[in-house]
Coordinates of C-alpha atoms and ligand atoms in Angstrom, one line a residue:
X1 CA 37.5 -224.5 -52.3
X2 CA 34.3 -224.8 -54.1
X3 CA 33.0 -228.2 -53.3
X4 CA 35.1 -230.3 -50.9
X5 CA 33.7 -233.6 -52.3
X6 CA 33.5 -232.5 -55.9
X7 CA 36.5 -234.6 -57.1
X8 CA 34.7 -237.7 -55.7
X9 CA 31.4 -236.9 -57.2
X10 CA 32.1 -235.6 -60.7
X11 CA 34.0 -236.9 -63.8
X12 CA 36.2 -234.6 -65.9
X13 CA 34.2 -232.9 -68.6
X14 CA 35.7 -232.6 -72.1
X15 CA 34.7 -229.6 -74.3
X16 CA 32.3 -230.5 -77.1
X17 CA 33.7 -230.9 -80.6
X18 CA 31.9 -230.8 -83.9
X19 CA 32.0 -234.2 -85.6
X20 CA 35.0 -234.9 -87.8
X21 CA 32.7 -235.2 -90.9
X22 CA 31.5 -231.6 -90.3
X23 CA 34.6 -229.9 -89.1
X24 CA 36.9 -230.9 -91.9
X25 CA 34.6 -229.1 -94.4
X26 CA 36.2 -225.8 -93.4
X27 CA 38.8 -224.1 -91.3
X28 CA 36.5 -222.8 -88.5
X29 CA 37.0 -223.4 -84.9
X30 CA 35.2 -226.6 -83.9
X31 CA 35.6 -226.8 -80.1
X32 CA 32.9 -225.2 -77.9
X33 CA 33.4 -223.3 -74.7
X34 CA 31.9 -225.1 -71.6
X35 CA 28.4 -224.1 -70.6
X36 CA 28.0 -222.4 -67.2
X37 CA 26.8 -225.7 -65.7
X38 CA 29.6 -227.7 -67.2
X39 CA 32.2 -225.2 -66.0
X40 CA 30.8 -225.3 -62.5
X41 CA 31.1 -229.1 -62.3
X42 CA 34.6 -229.0 -63.9
X43 CA 35.7 -226.4 -61.3
X44 CA 34.1 -228.3 -58.4
X45 CA 36.6 -231.1 -59.0
X46 CA 39.5 -228.8 -57.9
X47 CA 40.9 -230.0 -54.5
X48 CA 42.5 -226.6 -53.7
X49 CA 45.7 -228.4 -52.7
X50 CA 47.9 -227.0 -50.0
X51 CA 50.7 -226.8 -52.6
X52 CA 49.1 -226.0 -56.0
X53 CA 51.5 -227.9 -58.3
X54 CA 49.3 -226.8 -61.2
X55 CA 50.0 -223.2 -60.7
X56 CA 53.7 -223.9 -60.3
X57 CA 53.8 -225.8 -63.6
X58 CA 52.0 -223.0 -65.5
X59 CA 54.7 -220.7 -66.9
X60 CA 52.6 -217.6 -66.1
X61 CA 51.7 -219.1 -62.8
X62 CA 47.9 -218.7 -63.3
X63 CA 46.2 -218.7 -59.9
X64 CA 44.3 -221.8 -60.8
X65 CA 42.7 -222.9 -57.5
X66 CA 41.4 -219.4 -56.9
X67 CA 39.7 -219.1 -60.3
X68 CA 38.4 -222.6 -60.1
X69 CA 36.6 -221.7 -56.8
X70 CA 35.2 -218.5 -58.3
X71 CA 33.9 -220.3 -61.3
X72 CA 32.2 -222.9 -59.1
X73 CA 30.6 -220.0 -57.2
X74 CA 29.5 -218.4 -60.5
X75 CA 31.6 -215.3 -59.7
X76 CA 32.9 -214.6 -63.2
X77 CA 33.7 -211.0 -62.7
X78 CA 36.1 -211.8 -60.0
X79 CA 37.4 -214.9 -61.9
X80 CA 38.5 -212.8 -64.9
X81 CA 40.4 -210.4 -62.6
X82 CA 42.3 -213.3 -61.1
X83 CA 43.0 -214.8 -64.5
X84 CA 44.1 -211.5 -66.0
X85 CA 46.4 -210.8 -63.0
X86 CA 48.8 -213.5 -64.4
X87 CA 48.0 -213.7 -68.1
X88 CA 47.5 -211.1 -70.8
X89 CA 45.8 -213.4 -73.4
X90 CA 44.1 -216.4 -71.8
X91 CA 41.9 -216.9 -74.8
X92 CA 45.0 -218.0 -76.7
X93 CA 46.4 -220.4 -74.1
X94 CA 42.8 -221.5 -73.3
X95 CA 42.8 -222.9 -76.8
X96 CA 46.3 -223.9 -77.8
X97 CA 48.3 -224.5 -74.5
X98 CA 49.3 -228.1 -74.0
X99 CA 48.1 -227.6 -70.4
X100 CA 51.3 -228.2 -68.5
X101 CA 49.2 -227.5 -65.4
X102 CA 46.9 -230.5 -65.9
X103 CA 49.9 -232.8 -65.9
X104 CA 50.6 -231.8 -62.3
X105 CA 47.0 -231.7 -61.0
X106 CA 46.7 -233.9 -57.9
X107 CA 43.5 -235.4 -59.2
X108 CA 45.6 -237.0 -61.9
X109 CA 47.3 -239.2 -59.3
X110 CA 44.3 -241.6 -59.2
X111 CA 42.0 -240.3 -62.0
X112 CA 41.7 -237.6 -64.5
X113 CA 43.0 -234.1 -63.9
X114 CA 40.7 -231.1 -63.6
X115 CA 40.1 -229.6 -67.1
X116 CA 42.0 -226.4 -66.2
X117 CA 42.5 -225.2 -69.7
X118 CA 38.8 -225.5 -70.5
X119 CA 38.0 -223.4 -67.3
X120 CA 40.5 -220.8 -68.4
X121 CA 38.8 -220.5 -71.8
X122 CA 35.4 -220.4 -70.2
X123 CA 36.3 -217.4 -68.0
X124 CA 37.9 -215.4 -70.8
X125 CA 35.3 -216.2 -73.4
X126 CA 32.5 -215.3 -71.0
X127 CA 34.3 -212.1 -70.0
X128 CA 34.5 -211.0 -73.7
X129 CA 30.9 -211.9 -74.2
X130 CA 29.8 -209.8 -71.2
X131 CA 32.0 -206.8 -72.0
X132 CA 34.3 -207.3 -69.1
X133 CA 37.5 -207.0 -71.1
X134 CA 38.2 -203.3 -71.5
X135 CA 41.3 -201.3 -72.2
X136 CA 43.4 -200.6 -69.1
X137 CA 44.8 -197.1 -69.8
X138 CA 47.7 -195.9 -67.8
X139 CA 46.8 -192.9 -65.6
X140 CA 50.3 -191.4 -65.8
X141 CA 52.6 -191.3 -68.8
X142 CA 56.3 -191.7 -68.1
X143 CA 57.6 -189.9 -71.1
X144 CA 59.7 -192.9 -72.0
X145 CA 59.4 -194.7 -75.3
X146 CA 60.0 -198.4 -76.1
X147 CA 60.1 -200.3 -79.5
X148 CA 59.2 -203.9 -79.5
X149 CA 60.4 -205.9 -82.6
X150 CA 58.0 -208.8 -83.4
X151 CA 54.4 -209.2 -82.6
X152 CA 54.0 -212.8 -81.5
X153 CA 52.8 -213.6 -78.0
X154 CA 56.0 -212.5 -76.3
X155 CA 56.0 -209.1 -78.1
X156 CA 52.3 -208.5 -77.5
X157 CA 52.5 -209.3 -73.8
X158 CA 55.6 -207.2 -73.4
X159 CA 54.1 -204.3 -75.2
X160 CA 50.8 -204.4 -73.3
X161 CA 52.6 -204.5 -69.9
X162 CA 54.8 -201.6 -70.8
X163 CA 51.9 -199.5 -72.2
X164 CA 50.0 -200.1 -68.9
X165 CA 53.1 -198.9 -67.0
X166 CA 52.8 -195.6 -68.8
X167 CA 55.4 -196.0 -71.5
X168 CA 54.8 -195.1 -75.2
X169 CA 55.2 -198.4 -77.1
X170 CA 55.5 -199.1 -80.8
X171 CA 55.5 -202.7 -82.1
X172 CA 57.3 -203.3 -85.4
X173 CA 56.3 -206.4 -87.4
X174 CA 57.8 -207.5 -90.8
X175 CA 54.7 -209.4 -91.8
X176 CA 51.4 -208.1 -93.1
X177 CA 49.4 -208.8 -89.9
X178 CA 50.1 -208.7 -86.2
X179 CA 50.3 -211.9 -84.1
X180 CA 53.5 -213.9 -85.1
X181 CA 52.9 -217.6 -85.1
X182 CA 49.5 -217.1 -83.5
X183 CA 48.5 -215.4 -86.8
X184 CA 50.4 -217.3 -89.5
X185 CA 51.6 -220.5 -87.9
X186 CA 48.7 -221.9 -85.8
X187 CA 45.7 -222.7 -88.1
X188 CA 42.3 -221.0 -87.7
X189 CA 40.6 -224.2 -86.6
X190 CA 42.7 -224.1 -83.5
X191 CA 42.8 -220.4 -83.0
X192 CA 40.5 -218.0 -84.9
X193 CA 42.2 -214.9 -85.9
X194 CA 39.4 -212.6 -84.8
X195 CA 40.6 -213.3 -81.2
X196 CA 43.9 -211.6 -82.1
X197 CA 42.2 -208.7 -83.8
X198 CA 40.1 -207.7 -80.8
X199 CA 43.2 -207.8 -78.6
X200 CA 44.9 -205.5 -81.0
X201 CA 42.0 -203.1 -80.7
X202 CA 42.3 -203.2 -77.0
X203 CA 46.0 -202.6 -77.1
X204 CA 45.6 -199.7 -79.5
X205 CA 43.1 -198.1 -77.1
X206 CA 45.8 -198.5 -74.4
X207 CA 48.2 -196.5 -76.5
X208 CA 50.2 -199.2 -78.4
X209 CA 51.1 -198.3 -82.0
X210 CA 51.5 -201.2 -84.5
X211 CA 53.6 -200.9 -87.6
X212 CA 53.3 -203.9 -90.0
X213 CA 55.3 -204.7 -93.2
X214 CA 58.4 -203.2 -91.4
X215 CA 61.5 -205.3 -91.1
X216 CA 64.1 -204.3 -88.5
X217 CA 67.4 -205.3 -90.1
X218 CA 70.2 -203.9 -92.2
X219 CA 68.7 -205.1 -95.5
X220 CA 65.5 -206.7 -96.7
X221 CA 66.6 -210.2 -97.8
X222 CA 65.8 -213.1 -95.5
X223 CA 66.4 -216.8 -96.1
X224 CA 64.1 -219.0 -98.2
X225 CA 61.1 -220.3 -96.3
X226 CA 60.8 -217.4 -93.9
X227 CA 57.6 -215.3 -94.1
X228 CA 58.6 -211.7 -95.0
X229 CA 56.0 -209.2 -96.2
X230 CA 58.2 -206.2 -95.5
X231 CA 58.0 -203.2 -97.7
X232 CA 60.0 -201.1 -95.4
X233 CA 63.4 -201.7 -93.7
X234 CA 64.6 -199.9 -90.6
X235 CA 68.2 -200.4 -89.4
X236 CA 68.4 -201.4 -85.7
X237 CA 70.8 -198.5 -85.1
X238 CA 68.0 -196.1 -86.0
X239 CA 65.6 -197.7 -83.5
X240 CA 68.2 -197.7 -80.7
X241 CA 68.8 -194.0 -81.3
X242 CA 65.1 -193.1 -81.4
X243 CA 63.8 -195.1 -78.4
X244 CA 64.7 -195.3 -74.7
X245 CA 64.7 -199.1 -74.9
X246 CA 64.2 -201.7 -77.6
X247 CA 63.0 -205.3 -77.1
X248 CA 63.7 -208.1 -79.5
X249 CA 60.8 -210.5 -79.7
X250 CA 61.4 -211.9 -83.2
X251 CA 60.9 -215.6 -82.5
X252 CA 63.0 -218.6 -83.6
X253 CA 62.5 -218.5 -87.4
X254 CA 65.3 -220.6 -88.8
X255 CA 63.7 -223.9 -89.8
X256 CA 65.6 -227.2 -89.2
X257 CA 66.3 -228.5 -92.8
X258 CA 66.3 -232.0 -94.1
X259 CA 69.8 -232.7 -95.6
X260 CA 69.1 -235.6 -97.9
X261 CA 69.4 -236.2 -101.6
X262 CA 66.3 -234.8 -103.4
X263 CA 65.7 -232.0 -100.9
X264 CA 65.7 -229.6 -103.9
X265 CA 62.8 -231.3 -105.7
X266 CA 59.5 -229.5 -106.4
X267 CA 56.7 -229.9 -103.7
X268 CA 59.2 -230.3 -100.9
X269 CA 58.5 -227.5 -98.4
X270 CA 59.1 -226.3 -94.9
X271 CA 55.9 -226.8 -92.9
X272 CA 55.4 -223.1 -92.4
X273 CA 55.3 -222.4 -96.1
X274 CA 52.2 -224.6 -96.3
X275 CA 50.6 -223.3 -93.1
X276 CA 51.3 -219.6 -93.7
X277 CA 49.8 -219.9 -97.2
X278 CA 46.7 -221.5 -95.8
X279 CA 46.3 -219.0 -92.9
X280 CA 46.6 -216.2 -95.4
X281 CA 44.0 -217.7 -97.7
X282 CA 41.6 -218.4 -94.9
X283 CA 41.9 -214.8 -93.8
X284 CA 41.0 -213.4 -97.2
X285 CA 44.5 -213.4 -98.9
X286 CA 45.5 -215.1 -102.1
X287 CA 44.9 -218.8 -102.6
X288 CA 47.4 -221.1 -100.9
X289 CA 49.9 -221.9 -103.7
X290 CA 50.4 -225.3 -102.1
X291 CA 47.3 -227.5 -102.8
X292 CA 47.4 -231.1 -101.7
X293 CA 43.9 -232.1 -102.9
X294 CA 43.9 -235.7 -104.1
X295 CA 47.7 -236.0 -103.4
X296 CA 49.8 -238.2 -101.1
X297 CA 51.3 -236.1 -98.4
X298 CA 54.2 -236.9 -96.2
X299 CA 54.8 -234.9 -93.0
X300 CA 58.2 -235.3 -91.5
X301 CA 58.1 -234.5 -87.7
X302 CA 55.7 -235.5 -85.0
X303 CA 55.1 -232.2 -83.0
X304 CA 52.5 -229.4 -83.1
X305 CA 53.6 -228.1 -86.4
X306 CA 53.4 -231.6 -88.0
X307 CA 49.9 -232.0 -86.6
X308 CA 48.8 -228.7 -88.0
X309 CA 50.0 -229.8 -91.4
X310 CA 48.0 -233.0 -91.0
X311 CA 44.8 -231.0 -90.2
X312 CA 45.4 -228.6 -93.0
X313 CA 46.1 -231.4 -95.6
X314 CA 42.9 -233.2 -94.4
X315 CA 40.8 -230.1 -95.0
X316 CA 42.4 -229.6 -98.4
X317 CA 41.3 -233.1 -99.3
X318 CA 44.6 -234.9 -99.5
X319 CA 44.4 -238.6 -100.7
X320 CA 46.6 -239.7 -97.9
X321 CA 48.7 -238.2 -95.1
X322 CA 51.6 -240.0 -93.5
X323 CA 53.3 -238.5 -90.5
X324 CA 56.8 -239.8 -89.9
X325 CA 58.7 -239.5 -86.6
X326 CA 62.4 -240.4 -86.3
X327 CA 62.1 -241.7 -82.7
X328 CA 60.1 -244.8 -81.6
X329 CA 56.5 -244.2 -80.5
X330 CA 56.5 -243.0 -76.9
X331 CA 54.5 -245.0 -74.3
X332 CA 50.7 -244.7 -74.1
X333 CA 49.3 -242.9 -71.1
X334 CA 48.2 -246.2 -69.5
X335 CA 51.7 -247.6 -70.0
X336 CA 53.2 -244.9 -67.8
X337 CA 53.6 -245.3 -64.0
X338 CA 52.2 -241.9 -62.9
X339 CA 54.2 -241.9 -59.7
X340 CA 57.4 -241.8 -61.6
X341 CA 56.4 -238.7 -63.7
X342 CA 54.0 -236.6 -61.6
X343 CA 54.0 -233.6 -61.2
X344 CA 56.3 -233.3 -64.3
X345 CA 55.2 -233.3 -67.9
X346 CA 55.2 -236.9 -69.1
X347 CA 56.8 -238.0 -72.4
X348 CA 53.9 -240.0 -73.8
X349 CA 52.0 -240.7 -77.0
X350 CA 49.7 -237.8 -77.8
X351 CA 46.8 -237.6 -80.2
X352 CA 45.8 -234.2 -81.4
X353 CA 42.5 -233.3 -82.9
X354 CA 44.1 -233.3 -86.3
X355 CA 45.1 -236.9 -85.8
X356 CA 41.5 -237.9 -84.8
X357 CA 40.4 -236.4 -88.1
X358 CA 43.0 -238.3 -90.1
X359 CA 42.2 -241.5 -88.3
X360 CA 38.4 -241.2 -88.7
X361 CA 38.6 -240.4 -92.4
X362 CA 41.0 -243.3 -92.7
X363 CA 43.6 -241.2 -94.5
X364 CA 46.2 -240.8 -91.8
X365 CA 49.0 -243.1 -90.9
X366 CA 51.5 -242.3 -88.1
X367 CA 54.8 -244.0 -88.5
X368 CA 57.6 -244.2 -86.0
X369 CA 61.4 -245.0 -85.8
X370 CA 62.0 -244.0 -89.4
X371 CA 64.9 -242.0 -90.8
X372 CA 64.4 -240.2 -94.1
X373 CA 67.2 -241.3 -96.5
X374 CA 66.2 -239.8 -99.8
X375 CA 63.5 -238.0 -101.8
X376 CA 63.0 -239.5 -105.2
X377 CA 61.8 -237.3 -108.1
X378 CA 59.7 -237.9 -111.2
X379 CA 60.3 -236.7 -114.8
X380 CA 59.4 -233.1 -114.1
X381 CA 61.5 -232.6 -111.1
X382 CA 58.7 -233.1 -108.5
X383 CA 59.0 -235.4 -105.6
X384 CA 57.4 -238.8 -106.2
X385 CA 58.6 -241.0 -103.4
X386 CA 60.3 -241.0 -100.1
X387 CA 62.9 -243.6 -99.0
X388 CA 62.9 -244.4 -95.3
X389 CA 65.0 -246.7 -93.1
X390 CA 64.1 -248.1 -89.7
X391 CA 66.2 -247.0 -86.8
X392 CA 66.9 -248.4 -83.3
X393 CA 68.0 -246.4 -80.3
X394 CA 71.6 -247.2 -79.2
X395 CA 73.1 -245.2 -76.3
X396 CA 70.3 -242.7 -76.6
X397 CA 70.9 -242.1 -80.3
X398 CA 69.0 -243.3 -83.4
X399 CA 71.0 -245.7 -85.5
X400 CA 69.9 -247.0 -88.9
X401 CA 69.1 -250.7 -89.3
X402 CA 70.5 -251.8 -92.6
X403 CA 68.2 -253.8 -95.0
X404 CA 65.0 -252.1 -93.7
X405 CA 64.5 -249.5 -96.4
X406 CA 61.0 -248.8 -97.5
X407 CA 59.6 -246.4 -100.1
X408 CA 56.3 -244.6 -99.9
X409 CA 54.5 -242.5 -102.5
X410 CA 55.0 -238.8 -101.9
X411 CA 53.4 -235.9 -104.0
X412 CA 54.2 -233.4 -101.2
X413 CA 56.7 -233.5 -98.4
X414 CA 56.4 -231.1 -95.5
X415 CA 59.4 -230.7 -93.2
X416 CA 58.1 -230.1 -89.7
X417 CA 61.3 -230.8 -87.7
X418 CA 61.4 -227.7 -85.7
X419 CA 63.4 -224.5 -85.6
X420 CA 67.0 -224.2 -84.8
X421 CA 67.4 -220.5 -83.7
X422 CA 66.4 -217.0 -84.7
X423 CA 67.5 -215.5 -88.0
X424 CA 71.3 -215.0 -88.1
X425 CA 70.9 -212.1 -90.3
X426 CA 68.6 -210.2 -87.9
X427 CA 70.9 -211.0 -84.9
X428 CA 73.9 -209.8 -86.9
X429 CA 72.1 -206.5 -87.8
X430 CA 71.6 -205.9 -84.1
X431 CA 75.1 -207.0 -83.3
X432 CA 74.0 -209.0 -80.3
X433 CA 75.9 -211.8 -78.6
X434 CA 74.4 -215.3 -79.1
X435 CA 74.3 -218.2 -76.7
X436 CA 75.6 -221.7 -77.5
X437 CA 72.4 -222.6 -79.4
X438 CA 72.4 -219.5 -81.6
X439 CA 69.7 -217.7 -79.6
X440 CA 70.0 -214.1 -78.3
X441 CA 72.1 -214.3 -75.1
X442 CA 70.2 -212.7 -72.1
X443 CA 69.6 -213.8 -68.5
X444 CA 65.9 -214.6 -67.9
X445 CA 66.3 -214.5 -64.1
X446 CA 64.1 -211.6 -63.2
X447 CA 65.8 -211.1 -59.8
X448 CA 69.1 -210.3 -61.6
X449 CA 70.0 -206.7 -62.5
X450 CA 70.8 -207.7 -66.0
X451 CA 67.5 -209.6 -66.6
X452 CA 66.6 -210.0 -70.3
X453 CA 69.4 -207.5 -71.2
X454 CA 71.4 -208.4 -74.3
X455 CA 75.1 -207.5 -74.9
X456 CA 73.9 -204.3 -76.6
X457 CA 73.1 -201.2 -74.5
X458 CA 69.3 -200.5 -74.2
X459 CA 68.5 -203.7 -76.0
X460 CA 66.5 -206.5 -74.4
X461 CA 65.2 -209.9 -75.7
X462 CA 62.4 -212.2 -74.9
X463 CA 60.3 -215.2 -76.2
X464 CA 61.6 -217.8 -78.6
X465 CA 64.2 -215.4 -79.8
X466 CA 65.9 -215.7 -76.4
X467 CA 64.8 -219.2 -75.3
X468 CA 64.6 -221.1 -78.5
X469 CA 61.4 -222.5 -79.9
X470 CA 58.9 -223.1 -77.2
X471 CA 55.2 -222.5 -76.4
X472 CA 52.8 -219.6 -76.5
X473 CA 52.4 -219.6 -72.7
X474 CA 56.2 -219.5 -72.2
X475 CA 56.6 -216.7 -74.8
X476 CA 53.9 -214.7 -73.0
X477 CA 55.6 -215.3 -69.7
X478 CA 58.9 -214.1 -71.1
X479 CA 57.2 -211.0 -72.5
X480 CA 55.6 -210.1 -69.2
X481 CA 58.8 -210.6 -67.2
X482 CA 60.9 -208.8 -69.7
X483 CA 58.5 -205.8 -69.5
X484 CA 59.2 -205.7 -65.7
X485 CA 62.9 -205.7 -66.5
X486 CA 62.6 -202.9 -69.0
X487 CA 60.3 -200.8 -66.7
X488 CA 62.8 -201.2 -63.9
X489 CA 65.6 -200.2 -66.3
X490 CA 63.8 -197.1 -67.4
X491 CA 62.3 -196.0 -64.0
X492 CA 64.7 -197.4 -61.4
X493 CA 62.0 -199.9 -60.1
X494 CA 58.9 -201.5 -61.4
X495 CA 55.5 -202.5 -60.0
X496 CA 54.7 -204.7 -63.0
X497 CA 54.4 -208.4 -62.0
X498 CA 57.4 -210.6 -62.2
X499 CA 55.6 -213.7 -63.5
Ligands
FAD1 C1 52.9 -224.3 -86.8 C2 53.1 -224.1 -85.3 C3 52.2 -224.4 -84.4 C4 52.3 -224.2 -83.1 N1 51.3 -224.6 -82.2 C5 51.5 -224.3 -80.9 C6 50.4 -224.7 -80.0 O1 49.4 -225.3 -80.4 N2 50.6 -224.3 -78.7 C7 51.7 -223.7 -78.2 O2 51.7 -223.4 -77.1 N3 52.7 -223.3 -79.1 C8 52.6 -223.6 -80.4 N4 53.6 -223.3 -81.2 C9 54.8 -222.5 -80.7 C10 54.4 -221.0 -80.5 O3 53.6 -220.6 -81.6 C11 55.7 -220.2 -80.3 O4 56.5 -220.7 -79.3 C12 55.3 -218.7 -80.0 O5 54.5 -218.2 -81.0 C13 56.6 -217.9 -79.9 O6 56.3 -216.6 -79.6 P1 57.3 -215.4 -79.9 O7 56.5 -214.1 -79.6 O8 58.5 -215.6 -79.2 O9 57.6 -215.5 -81.5 P2 56.7 -215.6 -82.8 O10 55.3 -216.0 -82.5 O11 57.5 -216.4 -83.7 O12 56.6 -214.1 -83.3 C14 57.8 -213.4 -83.8 C15 57.4 -212.3 -84.7 O13 58.5 -211.5 -84.9 C16 58.5 -211.0 -86.3 N5 59.9 -210.7 -86.6 C17 61.0 -211.4 -86.5 N6 62.1 -210.7 -86.8 C18 61.7 -209.5 -87.1 C19 62.4 -208.3 -87.5 N7 63.7 -208.3 -87.6 N8 61.6 -207.2 -87.7 C20 60.3 -207.2 -87.6 N9 59.6 -208.3 -87.2 C21 60.3 -209.4 -87.0 C22 58.1 -212.3 -87.0 O14 57.6 -211.9 -88.3 C23 57.0 -212.8 -86.1 O15 55.7 -212.3 -86.4 C24 53.5 -223.6 -82.6 C25 54.5 -223.2 -83.5 C26 54.3 -223.5 -84.8 C27 55.4 -223.1 -85.8
SF4_2 S1 48.3 -221.3 -69.6 FE1 48.5 -223.5 -70.0 S2 49.6 -224.2 -68.2 FE2 48.8 -222.2 -67.6 S3 46.8 -222.6 -66.7 FE3 46.4 -222.2 -68.9 S4 46.4 -224.3 -69.8 FE4 47.4 -224.5 -67.8

């Protein structure tokens, strides 16, 4: 424990942000890594609890009290070893993780939690700056080969672990660039893509081969709204014949649609159509075909994806952005009795940086308890208005309140209501059994003999494709654990970590 009285002496430190006025001028990252002094103070607040609830809540079980102590001591070389022992890509989670760990920090019981995510980011950013992140090349090759389908956080973590265990790993990706939703979903202002590129360089040096624009399925066509840059199609059967094991890490790509009259109107899009277009433009691709400058934008859905649409529309110069959520506004942090939720993740009202931007520019309105009833079109077939009705919750379900209809102007509508399951077509091509929710059926219990195995011989599944839509850190955890299971399947046992 760094400083026994640290939590009494120091307040939590927030990372510095560029002002809203400056940051909405472009898509650059606007949050700064803590300085050495700030990180030392932040880490000094850790109480090194007998039971580290923080570590338990973190899906990769980061060894948080240990790295906090090392940061307090200024021992960054040791801190990065501790951090990398549990996590392949802390620079991603150090930026976009909702910090499940911080909800269970003991300091939160009568004050503010330790800023764990900011310490994680500090350690990894400093490690990259000081040349401490190097390829870890397997000393012995096993002669076994593995194909990983999909290059999001689960596929990347799985591939890196397997390559370090000595297997020859090839990652297949249907899109033009590696990274899954890290690359084309999450905007640059939250996660600069150069961070993915340098990890790809590291993984290539470790022996991983990346093949982009390559769809693994029986044919090329995928449903509307799904990003598909494939110029080549390989049948799953071919992959299963060629490799000793295949891992499906294809994410949960079927968007939940909005089944209301007017859904077919022009300028009504799935959120990812808007975000992918912008991510491609920012990274030197063609201009985003969806331009909201000077327009009234409606975002349906209150989660991460919706917030990313708000931030992107604000940067494009939308006239107004209205974010609509079906359920009533959750309680504010101060309205929650901490003792009834801690150490669990509390359901509460959250304000993301994109919301701060919308509020400060006076362009954002966040509306709750509203059900979308209809999209109303203009003369040229584009959307012009959205009709909403208030709801109340009865027996846990939203119920419309008659006579409460309202209409709002809408030049663009983005549907950000989540993802229901992986692409049926891809799962059918592999011939895998599905679970009740339409995800790939596989047991994530790493102690079971069948861990992460699908119903098809030699075929494993991990990440959102197995669990349903989730978080970067959970996908990474699945990828790591699945790598252990694949290694054990190929070699009889595995020394790869199980968390
Ligand atoms: C807009 C948005 C913002 C988000 N923001 C956050 C956030 O801030 N923090 C957070 O923790 N989580 C966030 N998430 C969730 C997080 O991004 C996902 O949970 C995570 O990326 C899932 O990782 P994955 O590896 O399972 O799948 P994905 O990241 O979805 O990657 C799957 C990859 O597989 C490829 N693929 C699929 N099928 C095939 C095939 N047949 N052949 C070849 N390639 C294939 C896809 O093209 C894709 O690149 C966000 C999600 C979205 C949509
Ligand atoms: S990955 Fe997320 S939950 Fe784990 S330590 Fe980092 S911020 Fe916390």
